[in-house]
Amino acid sequence: MKTFFFLALLVSVSVSWAQNEHAAHIEALKSYRFGGNEAPLNAISGLVQSAGSDATKRGAVAQELASVLTSDASFDAKQFACRQLALVGGEQQIPALAALLKDETLAHYAVMALTRIPSTKVNEALRQTLPQSAGKARLEIIAGLGERRDKEAVATLTAFLKSDDENLIKATSDALGEIGDARAVAPLREAYTAANGTRKNTLAQALLENADGLREAGDVATSASVYKLLQREATPQISAGALRGMVLSQSAEALPFLLDALAQDDTAQQKMAAALSLELPGATVTKQLGARLPQLSANGQMLLLSALGERGDVGAAPAIAGLLSSNDEGVRTAAAQAIGAIGDANTVPLLINLAATGAKEGREVARASLSRLKGQSIDEKLLSLIEKNTPTHQAEAINSLRERRVTSAIPRILPLVKNNQPEVRLAALTLLRDMAAPSDLTALLEYLPAIAPAGRGALLDTVAEIARRGKDDSERSAALLKQFGNSKSLNDKADLLMVLGRVGGTSALKTLRSSLGDKAPEIRLAALRALSGWESDEPLDDLRRVAQNAPDEKTRILAARGYIRLIGLPGNRAPEERLALYRQALALDNSAEAKRAAIAGLSKLKSVEALDYASEFLKDETVGGEAELAVIEIARGTLGAHRDKSRAVIEPIAKNSTNENARKGAQEVLALADKLGEYVTAWEVSPAYEQAGANSSQLFDIAFAPEKAEAQNTVPWRLMPVATSAEQPWLLDLLALHGGEQRVAYLRTSVW
């Protein structure tokens, strides 16, 4: 007993303490005026929020707020109390709130709070007060009854429909519409029939809302009678809403109204009818909608076509297909869009024709629909159209086969690569480029001799693209090498060598190398060009030998340019080795073009030797501008290890260059030098190393080449660039340099 008594005492003390805590705020609230001290309002709002779902706290706070309503508090205080009671009010506060319903200035706030209290006593209070209310207060009460959908108020509310007060009529109509009770239909209908102008529209809206409520409640018969009335007589917007109600009711009478509405151009009914065409189910409906299509205006046809496409009913296909040849471009485009989901093989020629001859948007839509049509019969129809047709139509059929990924079409497409119509030939080659396999190359290459050398570019591009998809060296180059060996034409052989150069691989490289010694100059030159464009530096020595020993200047220059290009390709050559190769290359070809190419490569070498060599070209009038930019780029990399040297080279550029970009670049490098301070920045960095299956932590325990005595001399060390971080240019950021994940790199420096 002592424990129970003690707990009860604590509760009593707690409640008393809470009441004392906010009693002062309540008192301060009573005298509150707008613009005054808001501290009491903030405190009370906090109490309301903190009450949450605690019934005891909510009740205590609500009762205190209700006391404000029954006091002589200011208007501002009472409206604030009502707002808070909307959050915490309950049955106990209904009398205090109901007492405000006769006050026109406070009725709105009282109704706001009352409508949120989940008790039937609220409805009773509103109904009891309604007869004695007037003006704005009456309108607020009526709105509250409508919001709470109080069916017991219908009889009282309908009496107001005979009033001359338009505001009262509007409020009553809105409330009856919200309530959605069958007992309101007859009075509303009677008032609607007798009314005109704005009042008639108001009552029509109420009837529509009431009918929607009845339909949702299952009273389809009553709602249908209202919809039918409104669909015939009301404004376009109301009629559209009535039509929607009829369709959602699945009324048997809905379809005739919907079909009629589709013909009413540029009206709300027409748009609603088109949207609702999706709602009525069944093949019969689809057939009737399709039958109405030819009778509609262009606007009506486009709206209904969109709906029929979304219905996805194949029964509409014939009617839609009939409009693919309409005189109206917009209708043709809409028909093409709709038919894509439901069309059959008979649709294909019509879509192909639109894709070939229509306006831009129509062509694009027709092509998209051709790709969406379903069934093997579609593919067969497309194949039939690539033979007897205009070139434009043939090309469209081929493009559709490509979009549909019809690989079985490849044997039928192959002969078209020698078609004398450029658009047909290009479409065929594009399909083969995207879909053919390396196994198709033998058949494709048989057509090479039939095409004039000047017109082979697209074919050779296609062959190279297909060959590159091979999974190994043999699959990539076997067909090309076989054709090369069997060919008697020098033009054919030269073209095949160029393709082999683009495809790459051991077998291709072997053939290209051997072709450098061919008796025919055309073959030697083709092999040289292919090797000059090789994707790695493997042919470097081959190009050097040709550049040194070729009997004619043209061949020597071509080999030298290729040699320079290969030097700059990514690889494991150390900077000093690349530099030696550039020197060697310019000894073979010292033209301005060769110098520019070499200087561009030098700019990627971050070594003081490269800086010195590039500086030699600064006074060369033919390449001085390129040399300035190269020197600046090299200096960015050498700045950390050779700060004074780098500054000395680029300072004159920063001061005297006539190239604004060069001046700014040099000034930026000098500014970086000033930021380096006394940090150790002379570092060399290795390549990044990785090992399959090893994460970053495990990689630290694996010894790579820089840690192995026998492999240390093979590591292509290079200077670690500074300024990978603009804010901290001395920071050694390996991630910024190498990129990637699960990789490691080494840094080294010398210390005296």
XYZ file of C-alpha atoms in Angstrom, residues 96-535:
440
model
C -16.295 25.643 -25.546
C -15.649 25.490 -29.278
C -19.343 25.233 -30.171
C -20.021 28.400 -28.196
C -17.869 30.302 -30.718
C -19.896 29.153 -33.730
C -22.262 32.121 -33.480
C -19.342 34.549 -33.574
C -18.676 35.466 -37.202
C -15.076 36.427 -36.468
C -14.213 33.172 -34.666
C -16.516 30.623 -36.297
C -13.901 29.702 -38.903
C -11.316 28.833 -36.236
C -13.855 26.992 -34.110
C -14.958 24.841 -37.072
C -11.327 24.176 -37.942
C -10.761 22.737 -34.461
C -14.097 20.908 -34.256
C -13.781 19.089 -37.581
C -10.576 17.462 -36.349
C -12.155 15.948 -33.245
C -13.165 12.318 -33.981
C -16.531 12.340 -32.239
C -20.154 12.286 -33.488
C -20.879 14.910 -30.833
C -19.164 17.411 -33.118
C -21.758 16.729 -35.817
C -24.540 17.158 -33.250
C -23.087 20.461 -32.089
C -22.805 21.760 -35.633
C -26.362 20.729 -36.512
C -27.814 22.186 -33.312
C -26.085 25.508 -33.856
C -26.842 25.814 -37.556
C -30.472 27.123 -37.259
C -29.434 29.937 -34.886
C -26.376 30.941 -36.932
C -26.151 33.633 -39.582
C -23.760 35.238 -42.072
C -20.217 33.936 -42.281
C -20.691 31.784 -39.186
C -23.462 29.842 -40.913
C -21.284 29.323 -43.990
C -18.458 27.983 -41.823
C -20.775 25.537 -40.054
C -22.146 24.279 -43.357
C -18.595 23.793 -44.648
C -17.782 21.840 -41.480
C -20.776 19.541 -41.958
C -19.699 18.930 -45.544
C -16.117 18.196 -44.552
C -17.343 15.658 -41.981
C -19.827 14.210 -44.519
C -22.622 14.294 -42.034
C -25.567 12.573 -43.708
C -27.888 13.571 -40.829
C -27.498 17.176 -41.940
C -28.848 16.607 -45.458
C -32.480 17.443 -44.628
C -31.514 20.685 -42.916
C -29.077 21.686 -45.661
C -31.407 21.089 -48.578
C -33.784 23.681 -47.140
C -31.146 26.334 -47.861
C -31.194 25.534 -51.595
C -34.240 27.797 -51.953
C -32.418 30.795 -50.523
C -31.700 33.918 -52.527
C -28.271 34.225 -50.932
C -25.745 33.076 -53.537
C -23.034 32.520 -50.923
C -25.378 30.301 -48.926
C -26.340 28.384 -52.059
C -22.655 27.873 -52.884
C -21.733 26.667 -49.387
C -24.765 24.366 -49.218
C -24.118 22.912 -52.658
C -20.473 22.247 -51.856
C -21.390 20.554 -48.580
C -24.092 18.365 -50.153
C -21.657 17.426 -52.879
C -19.077 16.346 -50.324
C -21.585 14.381 -48.262
C -22.585 12.243 -51.258
C -25.980 11.038 -50.010
C -28.849 9.855 -52.224
C -31.312 11.985 -50.220
C -29.594 15.098 -51.571
C -30.012 14.155 -55.226
C -33.685 15.131 -55.651
C -33.396 18.569 -53.956
C -30.175 19.345 -55.812
C -31.650 18.223 -59.089
C -34.795 20.303 -58.542
C -32.757 23.369 -57.698
C -30.426 22.752 -60.667
C -33.344 22.493 -63.103
C -34.811 25.775 -61.916
C -31.540 27.673 -61.736
C -29.510 29.499 -64.354
C -26.172 31.250 -64.740
C -23.599 30.919 -61.988
C -26.028 29.233 -59.588
C -26.729 26.505 -62.144
C -23.002 25.790 -62.501
C -22.610 25.684 -58.722
C -25.429 23.176 -58.360
C -24.126 21.121 -61.276
C -20.767 20.808 -59.532
C -22.539 19.721 -56.339
C -24.573 17.134 -58.238
C -21.412 15.788 -59.873
C -19.555 15.486 -56.578
C -22.583 13.888 -54.944
C -22.884 11.396 -57.785
C -19.180 10.539 -57.513
C -19.685 9.813 -53.808
C -22.686 7.616 -54.535
C -20.773 5.724 -57.220
C -17.870 5.089 -54.868
C -20.374 3.869 -52.265
C -21.869 1.413 -54.759
C -25.071 3.239 -55.698
C -24.409 3.064 -59.441
C -28.039 3.486 -60.520
C -28.569 6.835 -58.775
C -25.194 8.190 -59.821
C -25.762 7.141 -63.435
C -29.017 9.114 -63.589
C -27.177 12.237 -62.420
C -24.287 11.701 -64.851
C -26.727 11.301 -67.723
C -28.467 14.570 -66.838
C -25.223 16.503 -66.527
C -23.648 15.009 -69.615
C -26.475 16.408 -71.723
C -27.020 19.808 -70.160
C -24.113 21.108 -68.138
C -21.031 23.144 -69.031
C -18.214 21.386 -70.955
C -16.158 20.873 -67.801
C -19.081 19.399 -65.869
C -20.094 17.286 -68.852
C -16.571 15.912 -69.045
C -16.724 15.003 -65.370
C -20.123 13.356 -65.895
C -18.754 11.363 -68.801
C -15.901 10.209 -66.616
C -18.365 9.097 -63.958
C -20.415 7.133 -66.477
C -17.335 5.343 -67.782
C -16.030 4.559 -64.307
C -19.479 3.211 -63.471
C -19.140 0.886 -66.465
C -22.553 2.123 -67.530
C -23.919 0.570 -70.737
C -24.874 4.068 -71.883
C -21.352 5.442 -71.492
C -20.009 4.410 -74.904
C -22.486 6.412 -77.065
C -21.811 9.529 -75.012
C -18.051 8.902 -75.248
C -18.197 8.474 -79.023
C -20.191 11.687 -79.400
C -17.774 13.583 -77.153
C -14.816 12.512 -79.305
C -16.250 14.598 -82.144
C -16.446 17.815 -80.078
C -13.213 19.474 -81.153
C -11.076 21.440 -78.708
C -13.376 20.788 -75.747
C -12.895 19.332 -72.304
C -15.338 16.552 -73.271
C -13.173 15.498 -76.208
C -10.022 15.309 -74.132
C -11.846 13.480 -71.353
C -13.393 11.068 -73.837
C -10.011 10.236 -75.344
C -8.521 9.637 -71.897
C -11.508 7.524 -70.847
C -11.262 5.382 -73.967
C -8.785 3.363 -71.938
C -11.304 2.612 -69.195
C -14.061 0.785 -71.075
C -12.947 -2.838 -71.547
C -13.692 -5.329 -74.297
C -13.093 -6.040 -77.959
C -16.515 -4.631 -78.870
C -15.571 -1.249 -77.455
C -12.288 -1.343 -79.371
C -14.133 -2.116 -82.596
C -16.571 0.758 -82.113
C -13.783 3.178 -81.237
C -11.900 2.130 -84.348
C -15.008 2.536 -86.480
C -15.378 6.119 -85.250
C -11.772 7.051 -86.163
C -12.366 7.997 -89.841
C -15.273 10.268 -88.848
C -13.253 12.428 -86.496
C -11.306 15.592 -87.181
C -7.515 15.433 -87.263
C -7.391 16.573 -83.639
C -9.903 13.951 -82.552
C -8.071 11.257 -84.505
C -4.757 12.056 -82.843
C -6.311 11.937 -79.371
C -8.100 8.644 -79.992
C -5.097 7.087 -81.720
C -3.025 7.648 -78.611
C -5.698 5.978 -76.481
C -6.074 3.017 -78.842
C -2.345 2.463 -78.805
C -2.360 2.336 -75.018
C -5.315 -0.085 -75.002
C -3.050 -2.573 -76.759
C -5.981 -4.329 -78.421
C -5.009 -5.808 -81.802
C -8.584 -5.338 -82.936
C -7.811 -1.661 -83.478
C -4.894 -2.346 -85.836
C -6.836 -2.170 -89.132
C -8.455 1.151 -88.226
C -5.121 2.630 -87.099
C -3.284 1.320 -90.150
C -5.831 3.095 -92.336
C -4.576 6.430 -91.008
C -0.895 5.748 -91.747
C -1.568 7.235 -95.186
C -3.615 10.195 -93.900
C -3.144 13.569 -95.562
C -2.395 15.069 -92.146
C 1.208 14.641 -90.994
C 0.251 14.760 -87.316
C -2.331 12.008 -87.799
C 0.168 9.831 -89.676
C 2.688 10.260 -86.865
C 0.099 9.463 -84.168
C -1.010 6.391 -86.097
C 2.593 5.228 -86.427
C 3.099 5.644 -82.691
C -0.078 3.724 -81.851
C 0.434 0.832 -84.265
C 3.822 -0.110 -82.801
C 2.182 -2.004 -79.933
C -0.461 -3.891 -81.916
C 0.460 -3.977 -85.609
C 1.012 -7.084 -87.733
C 2.913 -7.863 -90.940
C 0.398 -5.916 -93.018
C 1.452 -2.815 -91.121
C 5.109 -3.090 -92.110
C 4.953 -1.642 -95.665
C 2.920 1.305 -94.431
C 5.425 2.096 -91.692
C 8.350 1.645 -94.059
C 6.746 4.106 -96.443
C 6.257 6.650 -93.657
C 9.856 6.132 -92.499
C 11.053 6.696 -96.068
C 8.884 9.629 -97.125
C 7.439 11.320 -94.030
C 8.511 14.440 -92.192
C 11.315 14.151 -89.639
C 9.155 13.385 -86.595
C 6.980 10.941 -88.524
C 10.032 9.086 -89.829
C 11.497 8.705 -86.365
C 8.207 7.485 -84.881
C 7.683 5.017 -87.739
C 11.186 3.590 -87.220
C 10.597 3.236 -83.484
C 7.299 1.422 -84.091
C 8.916 -0.931 -86.591
C 11.394 -1.940 -83.909
C 8.528 -2.575 -81.440
C 6.316 -4.751 -83.654
C 6.265 -8.347 -82.442
C 6.416 -11.636 -84.301
C 8.609 -13.485 -86.779
C 6.217 -12.523 -89.562
C 7.394 -8.931 -89.129
C 10.994 -9.925 -89.857
C 9.965 -11.957 -92.874
C 7.987 -9.035 -94.246
C 10.955 -6.708 -93.801
C 13.193 -9.151 -95.653
C 10.759 -9.231 -98.543
C 10.938 -5.446 -98.791
C 14.723 -5.274 -99.314
C 14.504 -6.670 -102.825
C 11.700 -5.079 -104.871
C 11.421 -1.511 -103.688
C 12.858 1.970 -104.074
C 16.398 2.434 -102.679
C 15.093 4.608 -99.840
C 12.493 2.016 -98.852
C 15.085 -0.759 -99.105
C 17.440 1.144 -96.827
C 14.660 1.678 -94.267
C 13.833 -2.042 -94.295
C 17.492 -2.904 -93.722
C 17.762 -0.387 -90.892
C 14.672 -1.893 -89.251
C 16.203 -5.368 -89.441
C 19.298 -3.956 -87.753
C 17.289 -2.278 -84.987
C 15.408 -5.550 -84.435
C 18.733 -7.478 -84.313
C 17.575 -10.011 -86.926
C 20.846 -11.929 -87.312
C 19.182 -14.414 -89.648
C 19.042 -11.583 -92.199
C 22.841 -11.449 -92.610
C 23.070 -13.914 -95.567
C 20.440 -11.870 -97.433
C 22.215 -8.616 -96.617
C 25.748 -9.616 -97.633
C 25.213 -9.282 -101.423
C 23.930 -5.739 -100.916
C 27.419 -4.443 -100.052
C 28.008 -4.200 -103.832
C 24.632 -2.612 -104.547
C 24.961 0.341 -106.904
C 22.689 2.502 -104.731
C 24.774 4.276 -102.046
C 21.999 4.411 -99.420
C 21.247 0.693 -99.768
C 24.939 -0.203 -99.626
C 25.520 1.983 -96.554
C 22.495 0.534 -94.731
C 23.722 -3.000 -95.467
C 27.242 -2.237 -94.257
C 25.913 -0.598 -91.081
C 23.834 -3.693 -90.302
C 26.836 -5.950 -90.870
C 29.101 -3.698 -88.823
C 26.737 -3.957 -85.847
C 25.597 -7.581 -86.140
C 27.950 -9.726 -88.236
C 30.392 -12.137 -86.564
C 34.028 -12.847 -87.562
C 32.723 -16.075 -89.098
C 30.908 -13.917 -91.680
C 34.106 -12.236 -92.851
C 35.018 -14.816 -95.481
C 31.699 -14.302 -97.265
C 31.906 -10.526 -96.883
C 35.454 -10.287 -98.243
C 34.440 -12.088 -101.425
C 32.696 -8.873 -102.478
C 35.825 -6.722 -102.112
C 37.032 -7.124 -105.734
C 33.603 -6.101 -107.058
C 33.831 -2.634 -105.465
C 35.940 0.112 -106.970
C 38.896 1.117 -104.752
C 37.570 4.664 -104.377
C 34.292 3.408 -102.891
C 35.641 0.878 -100.400
C 35.985 3.052 -97.329
C 32.747 1.979 -95.598
C 33.335 -1.687 -96.466
C 36.859 -1.645 -95.033
C 35.616 0.093 -91.886
C 32.960 -2.611 -91.501
C 35.457 -5.429 -92.032
C 37.820 -3.957 -89.427
C 35.026 -3.521 -86.877
C 33.809 -7.119 -87.325
C 37.340 -8.545 -87.191
C 38.160 -6.742 -83.968
C 35.305 -8.637 -82.284
C 37.210 -11.921 -82.673
C 38.039 -13.626 -79.411
C 41.629 -14.472 -80.387
C 44.306 -13.611 -82.918
C 43.245 -16.320 -85.347
C 39.576 -15.374 -85.319
C 40.447 -11.742 -85.851
C 42.819 -12.118 -88.778
C 42.408 -15.592 -90.382
C 39.841 -14.533 -92.993
C 41.806 -11.367 -93.819
C 45.072 -13.268 -94.269
C 43.388 -15.899 -96.414
C 41.890 -13.252 -98.687
C 45.254 -11.466 -98.809
C 46.996 -14.661 -99.864
C 44.455 -15.456 -102.568
C 44.183 -11.949 -103.972
C 45.832 -11.059 -107.271
C 44.997 -7.362 -107.185
C 47.518 -4.938 -105.734
C 44.705 -2.596 -104.683
C 42.965 -5.421 -102.848
C 46.166 -6.457 -101.111
C 46.977 -2.886 -100.101
C 43.502 -2.374 -98.638
C 43.708 -5.659 -96.739
C 47.050 -4.634 -95.252
C 45.514 -1.402 -93.999
C 42.689 -3.367 -92.376
C 45.196 -5.743 -90.772
C 46.939 -2.708 -89.317
C 43.677 -1.594 -87.684
C 42.861 -5.098 -86.401
C 46.282 -5.808 -84.911
C 47.624 -9.045 -83.497
C 50.685 -11.236 -83.945
C 49.671 -12.694 -87.304
C 48.821 -9.290 -88.761
C 52.123 -7.818 -87.564
C 54.079 -10.681 -89.119
C 52.374 -10.166 -92.483
C 52.913 -6.406 -92.411
C 56.595 -6.801 -91.588
C 57.144 -9.233 -94.426
C 55.247 -6.942 -96.805
C 57.777 -4.173 -96.210
C 60.066 -6.121 -98.547
C 57.476 -6.782 -101.249
C 58.475 -6.111 -104.850
C 55.433 -3.926 -105.451
C 55.819 -0.364 -104.142
C 52.042 -0.172 -103.501
C 52.286 -3.090 -101.089
C 55.383 -1.736 -99.357
C 53.729 1.659 -98.893
C 50.481 0.144 -97.553
C 52.411 -1.992 -95.063
C 54.408 1.047 -93.985
C 51.248 3.102 -93.402
C 49.653 0.265 -91.441
C 52.731 -0.119 -89.223
C 52.887 3.646 -88.680
C 49.380 3.481 -87.247
C 50.043 0.420 -85.064
C 48.568 0.568 -81.541
